[in-house]
């Protein structure tokens, strides 16, 4: 996932991925460009959508980085 890329490359994004991909935070919230959002191979699951509802500044092209494979 994109979360794995951040962790494995020791990218310093404070607080990013607090729940380590267990869908219990929303700190991995990303706002994608429309063209990038449309290119993703999967759409958000109901569980991801529920957690996205809690994300700050939610947009139509928001995703959780831990759910993008
Ligand atoms: Fe917590 Fe993605 S890391 S929901």
Tab-separated table of N, CA, C and O and ligand atoms in Angstrom:
chain	number	residue	atom	x	y	z
A	1	UNK	N	0.842	-1.195	0.000
A	1	UNK	CA	0.000	0.000	0.000
A	1	UNK	C	0.879	1.248	0.000
A	1	UNK	O	2.082	1.173	0.238
A	2	UNK	N	0.253	2.376	-0.225
A	2	UNK	CA	1.019	3.623	-0.147
A	2	UNK	C	1.566	3.837	1.255
A	2	UNK	O	2.631	4.417	1.429
A	3	UNK	N	0.836	3.367	2.252
A	3	UNK	CA	1.349	3.454	3.627
A	3	UNK	C	2.658	2.685	3.752
A	3	UNK	O	3.609	3.161	4.363
A	4	UNK	N	2.733	1.503	3.168
A	4	UNK	CA	3.965	0.706	3.218
A	4	UNK	C	5.127	1.465	2.578
A	4	UNK	O	6.257	1.413	3.066
A	5	UNK	N	4.848	2.157	1.478
A	5	UNK	CA	5.902	2.910	0.801
A	5	UNK	C	6.435	4.006	1.721
A	5	UNK	O	7.649	4.211	1.829
A	6	UNK	N	5.539	4.679	2.412
A	6	UNK	CA	5.964	5.734	3.337
A	6	UNK	C	6.818	5.141	4.455
A	6	UNK	O	7.906	5.633	4.771
A	7	UNK	N	6.344	4.037	5.032
A	7	UNK	CA	7.055	3.415	6.154
A	7	UNK	C	8.388	2.834	5.688
A	7	UNK	O	9.437	3.068	6.307
A	8	UNK	N	8.378	2.077	4.608
A	8	UNK	CA	9.590	1.389	4.155
A	8	UNK	C	10.687	2.334	3.681
A	8	UNK	O	11.860	1.986	3.700
A	9	UNK	N	10.286	3.520	3.271
A	9	UNK	CA	11.273	4.497	2.811
A	9	UNK	C	11.580	5.554	3.866
A	9	UNK	O	12.245	6.552	3.575
A	10	UNK	N	11.063	5.296	5.080
A	10	UNK	CA	11.328	6.175	6.216
A	10	UNK	C	11.036	7.636	5.884
A	10	UNK	O	11.790	8.535	6.249
A	11	UNK	N	9.924	7.833	5.145
A	11	UNK	CA	9.492	9.189	4.828
A	11	UNK	C	8.859	9.785	6.080
A	11	UNK	O	7.969	9.184	6.683
A	12	UNK	N	9.340	10.928	6.503
A	12	UNK	CA	8.935	11.509	7.773
A	12	UNK	C	7.674	12.358	7.611
A	12	UNK	O	7.746	13.549	7.332
A	13	UNK	N	6.523	11.709	7.754
A	13	UNK	CA	5.245	12.419	7.749
A	13	UNK	C	4.642	12.210	9.132
A	13	UNK	O	4.062	11.165	9.420
A	14	UNK	N	4.799	13.174	9.986
A	14	UNK	CA	4.427	13.021	11.390
A	14	UNK	C	2.965	12.597	11.539
A	14	UNK	O	2.068	13.238	11.006
A	15	UNK	N	2.736	11.508	12.240
A	15	UNK	CA	1.395	11.038	12.533
A	15	UNK	C	0.744	10.249	11.420
A	15	UNK	O	-0.343	9.698	11.595
A	16	UNK	N	1.412	10.157	10.273
A	16	UNK	CA	0.817	9.456	9.142
A	16	UNK	C	0.742	7.970	9.420
A	16	UNK	O	1.710	7.358	9.847
A	17	UNK	N	-0.423	7.393	9.197
A	17	UNK	CA	-0.570	5.940	9.352
A	17	UNK	C	-0.549	5.477	10.787
A	17	UNK	O	-0.010	4.425	11.105
A	18	UNK	N	-1.201	6.217	11.660
A	18	UNK	CA	-1.144	5.926	13.095
A	18	UNK	C	-1.633	4.529	13.444
A	18	UNK	O	-1.110	3.889	14.357
A	19	UNK	N	-2.621	4.013	12.741
A	19	UNK	CA	-3.162	2.690	13.089
A	19	UNK	C	-2.483	1.573	12.291
A	19	UNK	O	-2.888	0.417	12.392
A	20	UNK	N	-1.481	1.914	11.528
A	20	UNK	CA	-0.700	0.946	10.754
A	20	UNK	C	-1.560	0.153	9.774
A	20	UNK	O	-1.340	-1.032	9.542
A	21	UNK	N	-2.566	0.798	9.224
A	21	UNK	CA	-3.355	0.176	8.174
A	21	UNK	C	-4.514	-0.674	8.636
A	21	UNK	O	-5.065	-1.445	7.850
A	22	UNK	N	-4.925	-0.539	9.879
A	22	UNK	CA	-6.029	-1.367	10.384
A	22	UNK	C	-7.380	-0.663	10.265
A	22	UNK	O	-8.371	-1.133	10.830
A	23	UNK	N	-7.426	0.429	9.521
A	23	UNK	CA	-8.666	1.168	9.262
A	23	UNK	C	-9.331	1.665	10.536
A	23	UNK	O	-10.550	1.584	10.676
A	24	UNK	N	-8.529	2.164	11.472
A	24	UNK	CA	-9.098	2.706	12.704
A	24	UNK	C	-8.626	4.132	12.974
A	24	UNK	O	-8.818	4.631	14.088
A	25	UNK	N	-8.001	4.758	11.987
A	25	UNK	CA	-7.690	6.180	12.135
A	25	UNK	C	-8.098	6.837	10.814
A	25	UNK	O	-8.914	6.302	10.111
A	26	UNK	N	-7.599	7.945	10.483
A	26	UNK	CA	-7.747	8.471	9.118
A	26	UNK	C	-6.548	9.354	8.828
A	26	UNK	O	-6.609	10.228	7.977
A	27	UNK	N	-5.470	9.062	9.550
A	27	UNK	CA	-4.266	9.880	9.411
A	27	UNK	C	-3.551	9.644	8.085
A	27	UNK	O	-2.649	10.397	7.737
A	28	UNK	N	-3.955	8.617	7.354
A	28	UNK	CA	-3.339	8.350	6.057
A	28	UNK	C	-4.163	8.952	4.918
A	28	UNK	O	-3.981	8.584	3.758
A	29	UNK	N	-5.062	9.868	5.265
A	29	UNK	CA	-5.936	10.505	4.278
A	29	UNK	C	-5.113	11.210	3.199
A	29	UNK	O	-4.208	11.976	3.488
A	30	UNK	N	-5.452	10.912	1.958
A	30	UNK	CA	-4.818	11.559	0.813
A	30	UNK	C	-5.895	12.189	-0.058
A	30	UNK	O	-6.980	11.627	-0.208
A	31	UNK	N	-5.597	13.327	-0.620
A	31	UNK	CA	-6.474	13.942	-1.608
A	31	UNK	C	-5.750	13.866	-2.941
A	31	UNK	O	-4.679	14.452	-3.116
A	32	UNK	N	-6.328	13.096	-3.850
A	32	UNK	CA	-5.681	12.821	-5.127
A	32	UNK	C	-6.220	13.745	-6.216
A	32	UNK	O	-7.352	14.226	-6.133
A	33	UNK	N	-5.398	13.941	-7.245
A	33	UNK	CA	-5.912	14.604	-8.442
A	33	UNK	C	-6.950	13.676	-9.061
A	33	UNK	O	-6.800	12.449	-8.998
A	34	UNK	N	-7.944	14.257	-9.700
A	34	UNK	CA	-9.024	13.455	-10.292
A	34	UNK	C	-8.464	12.394	-11.246
A	34	UNK	O	-8.899	11.234	-11.199
A	35	UNK	N	-7.500	12.766	-12.076
A	35	UNK	CA	-6.974	11.790	-13.027
A	35	UNK	C	-6.240	10.646	-12.327
A	35	UNK	O	-6.286	9.496	-12.774
A	36	UNK	N	-5.598	10.930	-11.206
A	36	UNK	CA	-4.938	9.864	-10.456
A	36	UNK	C	-5.968	8.989	-9.734
A	36	UNK	O	-5.848	7.762	-9.702
A	37	UNK	N	-6.980	9.627	-9.156
A	37	UNK	CA	-8.043	8.887	-8.470
A	37	UNK	C	-8.693	7.893	-9.440
A	37	UNK	O	-8.912	6.730	-9.093
A	38	UNK	N	-8.973	8.353	-10.637
A	38	UNK	CA	-9.647	7.509	-11.627
A	38	UNK	C	-8.770	6.363	-12.123
A	38	UNK	O	-9.281	5.369	-12.630
A	39	UNK	N	-7.466	6.484	-11.986
A	39	UNK	CA	-6.546	5.435	-12.447
A	39	UNK	C	-6.343	4.322	-11.429
A	39	UNK	O	-5.761	3.286	-11.750
A	40	UNK	N	-6.794	4.521	-10.193
A	40	UNK	CA	-6.582	3.495	-9.172
A	40	UNK	C	-7.350	2.225	-9.550
A	40	UNK	O	-8.463	2.297	-10.066
A	41	UNK	N	-6.771	1.069	-9.279
A	41	UNK	CA	-7.394	-0.191	-9.698
A	41	UNK	C	-8.626	-0.571	-8.891
A	41	UNK	O	-9.401	-1.425	-9.306
A	42	UNK	N	-8.809	0.037	-7.726
A	42	UNK	CA	-9.970	-0.329	-6.913
A	42	UNK	C	-10.627	0.915	-6.350
A	42	UNK	O	-9.985	1.952	-6.175
A	43	UNK	N	-11.910	0.775	-6.089
A	43	UNK	CA	-12.671	1.848	-5.449
A	43	UNK	C	-12.693	1.599	-3.949
A	43	UNK	O	-12.470	0.478	-3.483
A	44	UNK	N	-12.954	2.632	-3.150
A	44	UNK	CA	-12.971	2.427	-1.701
A	44	UNK	C	-14.074	1.462	-1.262
A	44	UNK	O	-15.172	1.480	-1.811
A	45	UNK	N	-13.753	0.629	-0.293
A	45	UNK	CA	-14.739	-0.283	0.291
A	45	UNK	C	-15.645	0.504	1.225
A	45	UNK	O	-15.358	1.658	1.580
A	46	UNK	N	-16.724	-0.125	1.666
A	46	UNK	CA	-17.615	0.526	2.639
A	46	UNK	C	-16.860	0.871	3.917
A	46	UNK	O	-17.083	1.930	4.515
A	47	UNK	N	-15.950	-0.010	4.336
A	47	UNK	CA	-15.180	0.240	5.561
A	47	UNK	C	-14.276	1.463	5.389
A	47	UNK	O	-14.137	2.281	6.294
A	48	UNK	N	-13.640	1.566	4.218
A	48	UNK	CA	-12.799	2.734	3.973
A	48	UNK	C	-13.659	3.997	3.935
A	48	UNK	O	-13.281	5.029	4.499
A	49	UNK	N	-14.813	3.931	3.294
A	49	UNK	CA	-15.689	5.097	3.218
A	49	UNK	C	-16.129	5.544	4.623
A	49	UNK	O	-16.191	6.738	4.909
A	50	UNK	N	-16.421	4.574	5.490
A	50	UNK	CA	-16.821	4.929	6.855
A	50	UNK	C	-15.717	5.698	7.561
A	50	UNK	O	-15.975	6.675	8.267
A	51	UNK	N	-14.467	5.256	7.384
A	51	UNK	CA	-13.352	5.934	8.041
A	51	UNK	C	-13.057	7.262	7.350
A	51	UNK	O	-12.739	8.256	8.017
A	52	UNK	N	-13.223	7.314	6.043
A	52	UNK	CA	-13.015	8.582	5.327
A	52	UNK	C	-13.988	9.650	5.814
A	52	UNK	O	-13.661	10.835	5.836
A	53	UNK	N	-15.195	9.229	6.210
A	53	UNK	CA	-16.178	10.194	6.706
A	53	UNK	C	-15.640	10.969	7.906
A	53	UNK	O	-16.120	12.061	8.210
A	54	UNK	N	-14.667	10.403	8.602
A	54	UNK	CA	-14.089	11.062	9.776
A	54	UNK	C	-12.864	11.900	9.429
A	54	UNK	O	-12.310	12.580	10.290
A	55	UNK	N	-12.433	11.843	8.171
A	55	UNK	CA	-11.207	12.542	7.765
A	55	UNK	C	-11.452	14.044	7.634
A	55	UNK	O	-12.529	14.478	7.213
A	56	UNK	N	-10.446	14.793	7.990
A	56	UNK	CA	-10.500	16.250	7.853
A	56	UNK	C	-10.468	16.635	6.377
A	56	UNK	O	-9.678	16.097	5.612
A	57	UNK	N	-11.346	17.545	5.983
A	57	UNK	CA	-11.320	18.112	4.635
A	57	UNK	C	-11.574	17.069	3.545
A	57	UNK	O	-10.913	17.060	2.502
A	58	UNK	N	-12.536	16.205	3.770
A	58	UNK	CA	-12.878	15.145	2.826
A	58	UNK	C	-13.266	15.723	1.463
A	58	UNK	O	-13.980	16.726	1.386
A	59	UNK	N	-12.800	15.085	0.399
A	59	UNK	CA	-13.150	15.517	-0.958
A	59	UNK	C	-13.660	14.314	-1.753
A	59	UNK	O	-13.586	13.168	-1.284
A	60	UNK	N	-14.125	14.559	-2.962
A	60	UNK	CA	-14.603	13.477	-3.833
A	60	UNK	C	-13.471	12.574	-4.296
A	60	UNK	O	-13.720	11.472	-4.794
A	61	UNK	N	-12.235	13.035	-4.171
A	61	UNK	CA	-11.097	12.224	-4.598
A	61	UNK	C	-10.208	11.841	-3.422
A	61	UNK	O	-9.022	11.598	-3.579
A	62	UNK	N	-10.804	11.772	-2.247
A	62	UNK	CA	-10.062	11.344	-1.062
A	62	UNK	C	-9.949	9.830	-1.016
A	62	UNK	O	-10.875	9.122	-1.399
A	63	UNK	N	-8.825	9.347	-0.537
A	63	UNK	CA	-8.623	7.923	-0.251
A	63	UNK	C	-7.767	7.802	0.995
A	63	UNK	O	-7.115	8.748	1.404
A	64	UNK	N	-7.782	6.613	1.577
A	64	UNK	CA	-6.877	6.311	2.675
A	64	UNK	C	-5.669	5.594	2.097
A	64	UNK	O	-5.819	4.566	1.425
A	65	UNK	N	-4.494	6.141	2.357
A	65	UNK	CA	-3.276	5.612	1.757
A	65	UNK	C	-3.027	4.151	2.077
A	65	UNK	O	-2.473	3.420	1.258
A	66	UNK	N	-3.476	3.710	3.242
A	66	UNK	CA	-3.236	2.306	3.617
A	66	UNK	C	-4.109	1.352	2.826
A	66	UNK	O	-3.885	0.145	2.856
A	67	UNK	N	-5.084	1.872	2.112
A	67	UNK	CA	-5.996	1.010	1.362
A	67	UNK	C	-5.714	1.034	-0.141
A	67	UNK	O	-6.384	0.350	-0.911
A	68	UNK	N	-4.738	1.827	-0.550
A	68	UNK	CA	-4.380	1.888	-1.966
A	68	UNK	C	-3.255	0.902	-2.213
A	68	UNK	O	-2.154	1.059	-1.695
A	69	UNK	N	-3.559	-0.145	-2.976
A	69	UNK	CA	-2.570	-1.206	-3.200
A	69	UNK	C	-1.929	-1.052	-4.557
A	69	UNK	O	-2.462	-0.496	-5.459
B	1	LIG	FE1	-5.093	4.225	9.806
B	1	LIG	FE2	-4.938	4.105	7.166
B	1	LIG	S1	-3.346	4.063	8.586
B	1	LIG	S2	-6.711	4.141	8.373
